[in-house]
Amino acid sequence: MEKHPAPQLGTNGDVIGQRILAFLLDGLIMGLLGGVVIGLGAILGDIAFLFLSLISFVGVLVYAFLLEGLYGYTPGKYVLGLVVVKSDGSDCTIGASILRNLLWLIDSLPAFNLVAMVLILLTDENQRVGDLVADTIVVKQR
């Protein structure tokens, strides 16, 4: 996996559909992996269930919070040719990734990521709350 692929600045308005698909793909990947790990724990018993549930939770945190900071993308974004960068085009940092993803709590309100979708459509740089606070944009990879 390439760390921080070169961004194609100015394409953030062209990737709205790809962002939605990447979000859905990442959710599917996290759900499948988490389901398998937790399901295995359920088969193995209570202690294994608790332990594997914790591992699954940590895996989701790493997936959601760190991959964009370490690589500039999640697997869903990578497959769809997207990269997260700071608004000046520099690499997304781990701190910015954690901040932008923690704010999904606001972006997902009131349901179905409505706040995120409205802001992406209305802001000049197509940013959701997490992007605005972390000063990040999502653009095509070169």
Coordinates of C-alpha atoms in Angstrom, one line a residue:
M1 CA 0.0 0.0 0.0
E2 CA 1.4 3.3 -1.0
K3 CA 1.7 5.8 1.8
H4 CA 0.1 9.2 1.1
P5 CA -0.5 9.0 -2.7
A6 CA -0.2 12.3 -4.6
P7 CA -3.5 14.2 -4.4
Q8 CA -5.2 15.7 -7.4
L9 CA -6.2 19.0 -5.8
G10 CA -9.3 20.7 -7.1
T11 CA -11.2 17.4 -7.5
N12 CA -13.0 17.4 -4.1
G13 CA -16.3 18.5 -5.8
D14 CA -16.0 15.6 -8.3
V15 CA -15.8 12.8 -5.7
I16 CA -19.0 13.0 -3.7
G17 CA -20.4 9.8 -5.1
Q18 CA -17.1 8.0 -4.7
R19 CA -17.0 9.2 -1.0
I20 CA -20.4 7.6 -0.4
L21 CA -19.3 4.3 -2.0
A22 CA -16.1 4.3 -0.1
F23 CA -18.0 4.9 3.2
L24 CA -20.3 2.0 2.4
L25 CA -17.4 -0.3 1.3
D26 CA -15.5 0.6 4.5
G27 CA -18.6 -0.1 6.6
L28 CA -19.0 -3.5 4.9
I29 CA -15.4 -4.4 5.4
M30 CA -15.4 -3.4 9.1
G31 CA -18.8 -5.1 9.7
L32 CA -17.6 -8.4 8.1
L33 CA -14.3 -8.5 9.9
G34 CA -15.9 -7.5 13.2
G35 CA -18.7 -10.0 12.7
V36 CA -16.3 -12.9 12.0
V37 CA -14.1 -12.1 15.0
I38 CA -17.1 -11.6 17.4
G39 CA -18.8 -14.7 15.9
L40 CA -15.7 -16.8 16.5
G41 CA -15.6 -15.5 20.1
A42 CA -19.3 -16.5 20.6
I43 CA -18.5 -20.0 19.5
L44 CA -15.4 -20.3 21.8
G45 CA -17.2 -19.1 24.9
D46 CA -17.7 -16.1 27.2
I47 CA -14.0 -15.2 27.9
A48 CA -13.1 -15.6 24.2
F49 CA -16.1 -13.5 23.2
L50 CA -15.1 -10.7 25.4
F51 CA -11.5 -10.8 24.3
L52 CA -12.3 -11.0 20.6
S53 CA -14.9 -8.3 21.0
L54 CA -12.2 -6.1 22.4
I55 CA -9.9 -7.0 19.5
S56 CA -12.7 -6.2 17.1
F57 CA -13.3 -2.8 18.7
V58 CA -9.6 -1.9 18.6
G59 CA -9.5 -3.0 15.0
V60 CA -12.3 -0.7 14.1
L61 CA -10.6 2.2 15.9
V62 CA -7.4 1.5 14.0
Y63 CA -9.3 1.2 10.7
A64 CA -11.3 4.3 11.2
F65 CA -8.9 6.6 13.0
L66 CA -5.4 5.7 12.0
L67 CA -5.4 4.5 8.3
E68 CA -6.1 7.9 6.9
G69 CA -3.4 9.5 9.1
L70 CA -0.8 6.7 8.3
Y71 CA -1.6 6.2 4.6
G72 CA -4.0 9.0 3.5
Y73 CA -6.9 6.5 2.8
T74 CA -8.9 3.6 4.1
P75 CA -9.3 0.5 1.9
G76 CA -12.6 1.8 0.6
K77 CA -11.1 5.2 -0.4
Y78 CA -8.1 3.4 -1.9
V79 CA -10.3 1.2 -4.1
L80 CA -12.2 4.2 -5.3
G81 CA -9.0 6.3 -6.0
L82 CA -9.5 8.8 -3.2
V83 CA -7.0 10.3 -0.7
V84 CA -7.5 12.5 2.4
V85 CA -5.2 15.5 2.6
K86 CA -5.0 18.7 4.5
S87 CA -6.7 21.6 2.7
D88 CA -3.3 22.9 1.6
G89 CA -2.5 19.6 -0.1
S90 CA -0.1 18.3 2.5
D91 CA -0.5 14.8 4.0
C92 CA -3.3 14.1 6.4
T93 CA -1.8 13.5 9.9
I94 CA -2.8 11.0 12.5
G95 CA -4.2 13.8 14.7
A96 CA -6.3 15.2 11.8
S97 CA -7.5 11.7 11.0
I98 CA -8.6 11.1 14.6
L99 CA -10.3 14.5 14.8
R100 CA -12.2 14.1 11.5
N101 CA -13.3 10.6 12.3
L102 CA -14.4 11.4 15.9
L103 CA -16.7 14.0 14.5
W104 CA -18.7 11.4 12.6
L105 CA -20.8 11.6 15.8
I106 CA -22.0 15.0 14.6
D107 CA -21.9 14.2 10.9
S108 CA -24.1 11.2 11.2
L109 CA -26.9 13.2 12.9
P110 CA -29.9 13.1 12.8
A111 CA -29.7 9.9 10.7
F112 CA -28.1 8.4 7.7
N113 CA -25.2 10.9 7.8
L114 CA -27.6 13.8 6.9
V115 CA -25.4 16.5 8.4
A116 CA -22.4 15.2 6.5
M117 CA -24.2 15.1 3.2
V118 CA -25.7 18.5 3.5
L119 CA -22.4 20.1 4.4
I120 CA -20.5 18.3 1.6
L121 CA -23.0 19.7 -0.8
L122 CA -23.1 23.2 0.7
T123 CA -19.5 24.0 1.6
D124 CA -17.1 25.5 -0.9
E125 CA -14.5 22.6 -0.4
N126 CA -17.2 19.9 -0.1
Q127 CA -16.3 19.3 3.6
R128 CA -18.3 17.6 6.4
V129 CA -18.0 18.8 10.0
G130 CA -15.0 16.5 10.6
D131 CA -13.2 17.9 7.5
L132 CA -13.9 21.5 8.5
V133 CA -12.5 21.0 12.0
A134 CA -9.5 18.9 11.0
D135 CA -8.9 21.1 7.9
T136 CA -9.0 18.2 5.5
I137 CA -10.4 17.5 2.1
V138 CA -11.0 14.3 0.1
V139 CA -9.7 14.3 -3.5
K140 CA -8.8 12.0 -6.3
Q141 CA -5.4 10.3 -6.2
R142 CA -3.1 11.1 -9.1

